[in-house]
Coordinates of C-alpha atoms in Angstrom, one line a residue:
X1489 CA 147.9 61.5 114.2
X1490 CA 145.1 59.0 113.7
X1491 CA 144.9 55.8 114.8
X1492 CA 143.6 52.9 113.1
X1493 CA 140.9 51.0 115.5
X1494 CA 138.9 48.0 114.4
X1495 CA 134.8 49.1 114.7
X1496 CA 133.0 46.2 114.9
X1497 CA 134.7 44.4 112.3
X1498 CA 135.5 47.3 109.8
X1499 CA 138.5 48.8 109.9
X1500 CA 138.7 52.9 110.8
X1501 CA 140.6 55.9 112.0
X1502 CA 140.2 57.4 115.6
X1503 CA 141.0 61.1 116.2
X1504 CA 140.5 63.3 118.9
X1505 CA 138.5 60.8 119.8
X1506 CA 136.1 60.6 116.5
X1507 CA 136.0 56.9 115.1
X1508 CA 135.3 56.9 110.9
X1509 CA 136.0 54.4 108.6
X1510 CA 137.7 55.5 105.5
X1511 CA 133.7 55.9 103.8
X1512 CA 132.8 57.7 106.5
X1513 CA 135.9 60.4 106.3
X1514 CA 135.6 60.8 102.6
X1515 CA 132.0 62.1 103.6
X1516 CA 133.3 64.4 106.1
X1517 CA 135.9 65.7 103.8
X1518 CA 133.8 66.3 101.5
X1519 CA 131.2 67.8 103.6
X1520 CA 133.6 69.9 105.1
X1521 CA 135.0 71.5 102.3
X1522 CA 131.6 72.2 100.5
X1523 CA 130.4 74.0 103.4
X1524 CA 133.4 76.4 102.7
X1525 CA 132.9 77.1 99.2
X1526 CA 129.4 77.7 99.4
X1527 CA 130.0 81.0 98.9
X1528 CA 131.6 80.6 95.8
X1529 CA 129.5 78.4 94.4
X1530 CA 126.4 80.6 95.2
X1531 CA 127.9 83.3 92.9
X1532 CA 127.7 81.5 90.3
X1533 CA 123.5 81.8 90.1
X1534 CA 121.3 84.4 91.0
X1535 CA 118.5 81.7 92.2
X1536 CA 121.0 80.0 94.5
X1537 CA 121.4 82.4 97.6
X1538 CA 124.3 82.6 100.4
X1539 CA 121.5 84.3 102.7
X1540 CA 119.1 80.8 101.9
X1541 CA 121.4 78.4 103.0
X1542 CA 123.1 80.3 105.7
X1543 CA 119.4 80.8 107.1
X1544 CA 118.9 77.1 106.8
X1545 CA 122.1 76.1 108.8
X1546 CA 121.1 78.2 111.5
X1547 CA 117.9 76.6 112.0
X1548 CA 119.2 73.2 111.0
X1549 CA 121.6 74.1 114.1
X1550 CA 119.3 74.4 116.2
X1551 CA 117.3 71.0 115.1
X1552 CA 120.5 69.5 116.1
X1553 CA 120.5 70.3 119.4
X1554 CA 116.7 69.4 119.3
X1555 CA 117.5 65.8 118.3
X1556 CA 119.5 64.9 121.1
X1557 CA 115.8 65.0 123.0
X1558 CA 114.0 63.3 119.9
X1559 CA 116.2 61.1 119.4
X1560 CA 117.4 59.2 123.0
X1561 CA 114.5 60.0 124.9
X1562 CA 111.9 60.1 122.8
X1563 CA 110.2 63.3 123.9
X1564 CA 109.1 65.5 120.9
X1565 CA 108.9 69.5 122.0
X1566 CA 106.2 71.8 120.3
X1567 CA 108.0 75.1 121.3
X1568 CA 111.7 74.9 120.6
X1569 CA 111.6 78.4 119.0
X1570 CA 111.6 79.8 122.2
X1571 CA 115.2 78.9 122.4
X1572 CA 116.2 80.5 119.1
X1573 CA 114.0 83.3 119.8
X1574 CA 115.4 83.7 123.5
X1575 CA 119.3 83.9 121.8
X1576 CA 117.6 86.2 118.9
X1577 CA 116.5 88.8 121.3
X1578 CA 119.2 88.3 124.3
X1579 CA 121.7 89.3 121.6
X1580 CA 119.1 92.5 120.0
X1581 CA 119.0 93.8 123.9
X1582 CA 122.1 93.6 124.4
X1583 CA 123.1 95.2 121.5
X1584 CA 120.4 98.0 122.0
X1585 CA 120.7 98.6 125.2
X1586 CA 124.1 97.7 126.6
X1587 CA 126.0 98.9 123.4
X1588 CA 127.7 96.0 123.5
X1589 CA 129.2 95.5 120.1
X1590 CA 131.4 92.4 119.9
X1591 CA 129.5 89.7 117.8
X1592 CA 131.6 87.2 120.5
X1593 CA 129.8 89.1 123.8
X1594 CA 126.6 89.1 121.9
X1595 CA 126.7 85.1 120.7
X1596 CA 127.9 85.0 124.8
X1597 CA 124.4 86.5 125.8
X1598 CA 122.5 84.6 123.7
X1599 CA 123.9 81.6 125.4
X1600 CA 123.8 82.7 128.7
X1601 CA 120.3 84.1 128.0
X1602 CA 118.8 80.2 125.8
X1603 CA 120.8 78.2 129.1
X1604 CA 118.4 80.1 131.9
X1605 CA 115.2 79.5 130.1
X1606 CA 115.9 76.0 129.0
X1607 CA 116.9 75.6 132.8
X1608 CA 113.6 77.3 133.5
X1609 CA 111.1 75.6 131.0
X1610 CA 113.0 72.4 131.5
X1611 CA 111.8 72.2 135.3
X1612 CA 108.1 73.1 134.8
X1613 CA 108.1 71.1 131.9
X1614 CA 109.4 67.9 132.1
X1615 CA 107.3 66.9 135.2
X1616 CA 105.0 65.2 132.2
X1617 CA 105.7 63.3 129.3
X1618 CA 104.5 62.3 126.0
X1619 CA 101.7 64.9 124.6
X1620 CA 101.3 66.9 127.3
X1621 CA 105.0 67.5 127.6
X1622 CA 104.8 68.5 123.9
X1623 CA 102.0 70.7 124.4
X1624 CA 103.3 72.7 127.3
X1625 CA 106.3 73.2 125.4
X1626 CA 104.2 74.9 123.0
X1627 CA 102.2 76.7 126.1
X1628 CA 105.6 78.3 126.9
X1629 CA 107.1 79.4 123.2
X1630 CA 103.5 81.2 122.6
X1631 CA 103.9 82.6 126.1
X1632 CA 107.3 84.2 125.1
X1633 CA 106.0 84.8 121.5
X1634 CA 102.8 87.0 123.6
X1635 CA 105.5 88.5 125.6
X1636 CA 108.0 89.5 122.4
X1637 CA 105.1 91.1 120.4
X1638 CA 103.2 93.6 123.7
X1639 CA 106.5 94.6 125.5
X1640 CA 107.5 98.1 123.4
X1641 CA 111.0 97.7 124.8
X1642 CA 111.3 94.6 122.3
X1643 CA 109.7 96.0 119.6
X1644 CA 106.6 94.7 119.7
X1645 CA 105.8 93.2 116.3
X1646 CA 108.4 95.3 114.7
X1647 CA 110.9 93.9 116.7
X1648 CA 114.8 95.2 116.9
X1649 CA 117.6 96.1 115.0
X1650 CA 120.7 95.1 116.4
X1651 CA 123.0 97.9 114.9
X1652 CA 124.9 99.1 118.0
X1653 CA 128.1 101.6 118.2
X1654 CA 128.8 104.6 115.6
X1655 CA 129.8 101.4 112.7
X1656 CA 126.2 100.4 113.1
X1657 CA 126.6 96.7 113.0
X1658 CA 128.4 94.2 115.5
X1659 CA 132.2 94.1 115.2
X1660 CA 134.3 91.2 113.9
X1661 CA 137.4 90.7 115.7
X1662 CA 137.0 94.5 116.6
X1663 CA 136.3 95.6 113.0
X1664 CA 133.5 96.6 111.3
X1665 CA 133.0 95.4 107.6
X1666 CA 131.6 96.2 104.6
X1667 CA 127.7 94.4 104.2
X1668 CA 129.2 92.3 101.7
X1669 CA 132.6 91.2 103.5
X1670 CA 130.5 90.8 107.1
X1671 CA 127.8 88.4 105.0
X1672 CA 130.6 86.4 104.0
X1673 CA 132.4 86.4 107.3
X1674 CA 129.6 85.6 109.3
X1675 CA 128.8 82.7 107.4
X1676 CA 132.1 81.7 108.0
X1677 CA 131.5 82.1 111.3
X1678 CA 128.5 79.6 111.1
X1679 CA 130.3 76.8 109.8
X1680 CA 132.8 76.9 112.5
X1681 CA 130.2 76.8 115.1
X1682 CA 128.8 74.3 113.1
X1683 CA 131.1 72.2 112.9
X1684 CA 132.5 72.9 117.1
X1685 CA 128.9 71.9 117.6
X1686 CA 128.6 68.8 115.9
X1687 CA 132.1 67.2 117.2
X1688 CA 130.4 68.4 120.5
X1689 CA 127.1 66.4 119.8
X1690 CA 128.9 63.6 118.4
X1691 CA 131.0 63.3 121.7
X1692 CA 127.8 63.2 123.9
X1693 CA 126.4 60.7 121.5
X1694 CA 129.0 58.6 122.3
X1695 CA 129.0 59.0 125.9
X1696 CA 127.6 56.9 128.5
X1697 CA 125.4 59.8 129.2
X1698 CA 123.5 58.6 125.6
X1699 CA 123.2 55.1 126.7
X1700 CA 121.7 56.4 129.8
X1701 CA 119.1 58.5 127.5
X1702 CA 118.5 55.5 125.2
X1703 CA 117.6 53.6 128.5
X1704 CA 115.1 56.4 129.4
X1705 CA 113.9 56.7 126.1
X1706 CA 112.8 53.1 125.9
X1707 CA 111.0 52.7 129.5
X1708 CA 111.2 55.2 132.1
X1709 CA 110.0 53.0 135.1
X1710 CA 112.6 50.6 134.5
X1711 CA 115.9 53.3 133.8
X1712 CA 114.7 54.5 137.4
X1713 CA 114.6 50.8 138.9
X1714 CA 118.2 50.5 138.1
X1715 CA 119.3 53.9 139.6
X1716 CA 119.2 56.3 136.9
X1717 CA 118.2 59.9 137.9
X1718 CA 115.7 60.2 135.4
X1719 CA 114.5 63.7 135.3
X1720 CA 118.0 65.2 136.1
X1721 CA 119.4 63.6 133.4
X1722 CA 116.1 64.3 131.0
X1723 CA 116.3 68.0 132.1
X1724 CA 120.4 68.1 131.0
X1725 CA 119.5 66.5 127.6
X1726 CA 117.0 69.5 127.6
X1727 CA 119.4 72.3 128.6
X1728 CA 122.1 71.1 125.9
X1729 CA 119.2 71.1 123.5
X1730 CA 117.9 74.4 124.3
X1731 CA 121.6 76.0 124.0
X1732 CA 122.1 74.7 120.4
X1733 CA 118.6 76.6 119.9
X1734 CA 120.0 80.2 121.7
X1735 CA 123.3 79.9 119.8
X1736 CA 121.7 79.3 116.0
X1737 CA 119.4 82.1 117.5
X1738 CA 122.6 84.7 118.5
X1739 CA 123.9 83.5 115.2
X1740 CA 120.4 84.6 113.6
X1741 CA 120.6 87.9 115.0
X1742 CA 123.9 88.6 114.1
X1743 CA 123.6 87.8 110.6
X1744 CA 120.1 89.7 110.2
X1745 CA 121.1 92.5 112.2
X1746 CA 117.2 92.2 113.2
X1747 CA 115.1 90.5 115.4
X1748 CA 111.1 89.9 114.9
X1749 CA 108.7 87.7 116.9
X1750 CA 107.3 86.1 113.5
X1751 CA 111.0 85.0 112.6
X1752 CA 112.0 84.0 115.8
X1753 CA 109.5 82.8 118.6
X1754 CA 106.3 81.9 116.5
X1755 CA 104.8 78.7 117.1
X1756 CA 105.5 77.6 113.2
X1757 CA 108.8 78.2 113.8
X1758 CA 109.0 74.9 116.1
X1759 CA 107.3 73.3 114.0
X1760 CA 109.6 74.1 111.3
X1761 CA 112.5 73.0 113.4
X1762 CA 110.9 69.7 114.4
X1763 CA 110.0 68.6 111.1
X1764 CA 113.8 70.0 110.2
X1765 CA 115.1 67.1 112.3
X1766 CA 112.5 64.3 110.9
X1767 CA 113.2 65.2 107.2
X1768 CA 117.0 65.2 107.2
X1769 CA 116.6 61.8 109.6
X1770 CA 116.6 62.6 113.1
X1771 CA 118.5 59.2 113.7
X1772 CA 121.8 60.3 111.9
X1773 CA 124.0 63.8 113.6
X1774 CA 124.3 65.8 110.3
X1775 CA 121.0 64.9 108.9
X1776 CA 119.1 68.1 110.8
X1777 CA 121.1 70.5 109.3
X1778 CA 120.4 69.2 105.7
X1779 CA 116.9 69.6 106.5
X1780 CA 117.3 72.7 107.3
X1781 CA 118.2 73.8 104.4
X1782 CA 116.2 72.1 101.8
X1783 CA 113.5 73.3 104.1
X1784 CA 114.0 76.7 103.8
X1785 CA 115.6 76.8 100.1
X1786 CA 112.1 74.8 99.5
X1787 CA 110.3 77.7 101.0
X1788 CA 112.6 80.4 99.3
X1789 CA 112.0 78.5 95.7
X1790 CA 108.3 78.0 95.9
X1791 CA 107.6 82.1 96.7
X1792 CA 109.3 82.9 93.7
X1793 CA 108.0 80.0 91.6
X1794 CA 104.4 80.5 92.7
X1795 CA 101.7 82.6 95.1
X1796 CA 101.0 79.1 96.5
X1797 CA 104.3 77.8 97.8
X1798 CA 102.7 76.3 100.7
X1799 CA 101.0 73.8 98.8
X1800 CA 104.0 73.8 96.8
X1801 CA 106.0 73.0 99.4
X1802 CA 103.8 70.7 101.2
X1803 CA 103.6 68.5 98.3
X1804 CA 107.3 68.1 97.5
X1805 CA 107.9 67.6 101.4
X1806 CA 105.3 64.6 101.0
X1807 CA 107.2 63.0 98.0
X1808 CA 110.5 63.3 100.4
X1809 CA 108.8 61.9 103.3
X1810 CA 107.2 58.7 101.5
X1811 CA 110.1 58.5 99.7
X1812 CA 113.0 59.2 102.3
X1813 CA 111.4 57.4 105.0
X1814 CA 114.4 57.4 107.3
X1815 CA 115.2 61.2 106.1
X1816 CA 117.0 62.6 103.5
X1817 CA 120.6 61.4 105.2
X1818 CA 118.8 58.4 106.8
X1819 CA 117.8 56.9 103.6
X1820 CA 121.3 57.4 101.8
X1821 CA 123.3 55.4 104.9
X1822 CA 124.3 51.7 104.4
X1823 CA 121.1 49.8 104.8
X1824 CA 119.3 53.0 103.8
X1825 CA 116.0 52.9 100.9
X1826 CA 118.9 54.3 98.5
X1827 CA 121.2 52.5 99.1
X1828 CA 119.6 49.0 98.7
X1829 CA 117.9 49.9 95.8
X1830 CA 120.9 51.4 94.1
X1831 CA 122.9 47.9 95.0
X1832 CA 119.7 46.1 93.5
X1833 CA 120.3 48.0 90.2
X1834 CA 123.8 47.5 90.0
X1835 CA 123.3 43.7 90.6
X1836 CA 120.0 43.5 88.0
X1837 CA 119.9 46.6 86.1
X1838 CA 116.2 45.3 84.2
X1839 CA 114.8 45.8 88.2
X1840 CA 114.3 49.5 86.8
X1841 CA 111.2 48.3 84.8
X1842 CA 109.7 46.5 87.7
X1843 CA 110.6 49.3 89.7
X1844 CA 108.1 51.3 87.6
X1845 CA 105.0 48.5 87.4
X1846 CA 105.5 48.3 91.3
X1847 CA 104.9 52.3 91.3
X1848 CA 102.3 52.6 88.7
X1849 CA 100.3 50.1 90.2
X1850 CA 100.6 51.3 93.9
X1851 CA 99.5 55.0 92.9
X1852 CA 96.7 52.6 90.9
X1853 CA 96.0 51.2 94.3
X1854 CA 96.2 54.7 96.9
X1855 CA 93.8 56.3 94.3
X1856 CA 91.1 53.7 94.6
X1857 CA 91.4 53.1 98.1
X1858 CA 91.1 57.4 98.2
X1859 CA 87.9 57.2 95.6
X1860 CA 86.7 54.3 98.0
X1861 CA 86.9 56.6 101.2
X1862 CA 85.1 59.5 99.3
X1863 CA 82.3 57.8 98.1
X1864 CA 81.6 56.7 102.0
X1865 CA 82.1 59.9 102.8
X1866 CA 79.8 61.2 100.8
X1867 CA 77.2 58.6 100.4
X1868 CA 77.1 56.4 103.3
X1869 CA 78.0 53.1 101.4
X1870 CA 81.2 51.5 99.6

């Protein structure tokens, strides 16, 4: 049963060892149970697709595990796809090649498979910090990507199906489905993992091992003067991260039922995943994941709205990122942009009009300062 704790003054609930006040569990709730009927609601229009979101979980999955390393120590990685791309193709060979057909033996792989290479990578890697940390992260997805897209045995750059055994698809508790039935029940399957995975995160978060990280992240040379083992504990934080990345991967695979470099290991792929993380607000647990998917719905969206989604896509990011500066979760938090400007409005409701003369004059201001750089640009003088 849960037990009511005082937090800091505020009164909440502890269970299994998970402190909320009663805010914070109405959130959850609801969370929870709109992650459930997703699926329902996504019949109800053709423009709003199970296959969008449940693509944008996945990869909002493995931003999660990505900001546990943003986040407490401060290190930003460039090539986080290899992780995703390792589970993605750990789970096609085995599937290919050791017939193995149980989605839970494949998901296994990919784990197994995303824990060796983050142990690998994590050891050459982590030897440097800042931008040439980030940077040989990157050296080491394209080295994989290289590897994915010459070796024939993995397709090369048209990659493999992972349709193994006479049903031709991975079995569900020893069953094969029908396409539609194994969509749905795979995406079920994603919001369990989910939601083991973020009760997992959560309880690292609260665990001595983050202070430890927060103490790294902040100075180095004094978290070692005080007896931490900084790079063991760096290169853990990195392993953890790089298994979130191999399970959303396995998940990926599963769900697809293929695997191609482009999709999986390619260097925008990380970068996708990193900005992921900063647009949700890589300061809050959950906030990854919603990244993730208005990330990819974003992408899905502007392809059908238009041949240039990219700008598309770039511009509405921009309005999100000036305008969410904390990230999309982030910013709707107590003490959040959001939030304080919503309480401002219920205190003074005519603040809406100065609202709009503050905004009109500071696009007035941004384009003169822009016409002011051109012009020196292109003439020499102000």
């Amino acid at each position: 049963m849960p037990e009511r704790v005082d937090r800091d003054g505020t009164p909440a609930y502890r269970f299994l060892g998970v402190e909320v006040t009663r805010r914070e569990a109405a959130f959850l709730v609801i969370g929870v149970v709109f992650l459930f009927v997703i699926p329902d609601i996504a019949g109800l229009s053709d423009s709003l697709q199970l296959s969008v979101i449940h693509q944008g979980l996945l990869f909002g999955f493995a931003a999660v595990g990505l900001n546990l390393l943003l986040r407490h120590t401060k290190l930003t990685s460039f090539g986080h796809a290899a992780f995703f791309g390792t589970g993605a193709y750990a789970t096609a060979v085995l599937a290919r090649y050791a017939g193995v057909q149980s989605v839970g033996l494949l998901l296994l792989g990919a784990i197994a498979a995303a824990t060796v290479m983050a142990a690998i990578i994590g050891v050459l890697s982590l030897r440097h910090t800042g931008l040439y940390f980030a940077l040989l992260t990157l050296a080491f997805g394209q080295l994989l990507y290289a590897i994915a897209l010459g070796q024939s045995a993995l397709g090369g750059s048209d990659g493999l199906p992972i349709r193994p055994g006479p049903a031709n698809q991975p079995l569900l508790f020893g069953t094969a489905f029908s396409p539609d039935v194994y969509q749905i029940l795979t995406y079920y399957l994603t919001v369990v993992v989910i939601l083991i995975g973020l009760f997992v995160m959560y309880r690292i978060t609260q665990s001595p091992f983050r202070n430890a990280l927060d103490a790294i992240g902040q100075e180095r040379t004094r978290a070692r003067f005080i007896g931490l083992p900084v790079r063991r504990y760096v290169w853990a934080a990195f392993v953890i991260s790089g298994i979130y990345g191999g399970v959303a991967g396995g998940l990926y695979a599963v769900v697809r039922q293929y695997v191609r470099p482009e999709g999986t290991l390619f260097f925008l792929r990380s970068g996708d995943i990193l900005f992921m993380a900063i647009l949700g607000g890589f300061r809050t647990l959950a906030g990854p994941l919603i990244g993730g998917v208005v990330l990819v719905f974003l992408q899905d969206v502007g392809q059908d709205v238009t041949q240039y989604y990219d700008f598309l896509t770039g511009v509405v990011l921009l309005i999100l990122v000036y305008g969410f500066p904390r990230g999309i979760v982030g910013s709707l938090r107590s003490g959040g942009i959001v939030n304080t400007r919503l309480n401002e409005l219920r205190r003074e409701p005519s603040v809406l009009s100065s609202w709009g003369r503050t905004a009109v004059q500071s696009i007035e201001q941004k384009v003169a300062e822009s016409l002011t750089s051109l012009r020196i640009i292109l003439f020499g003088v102000d």
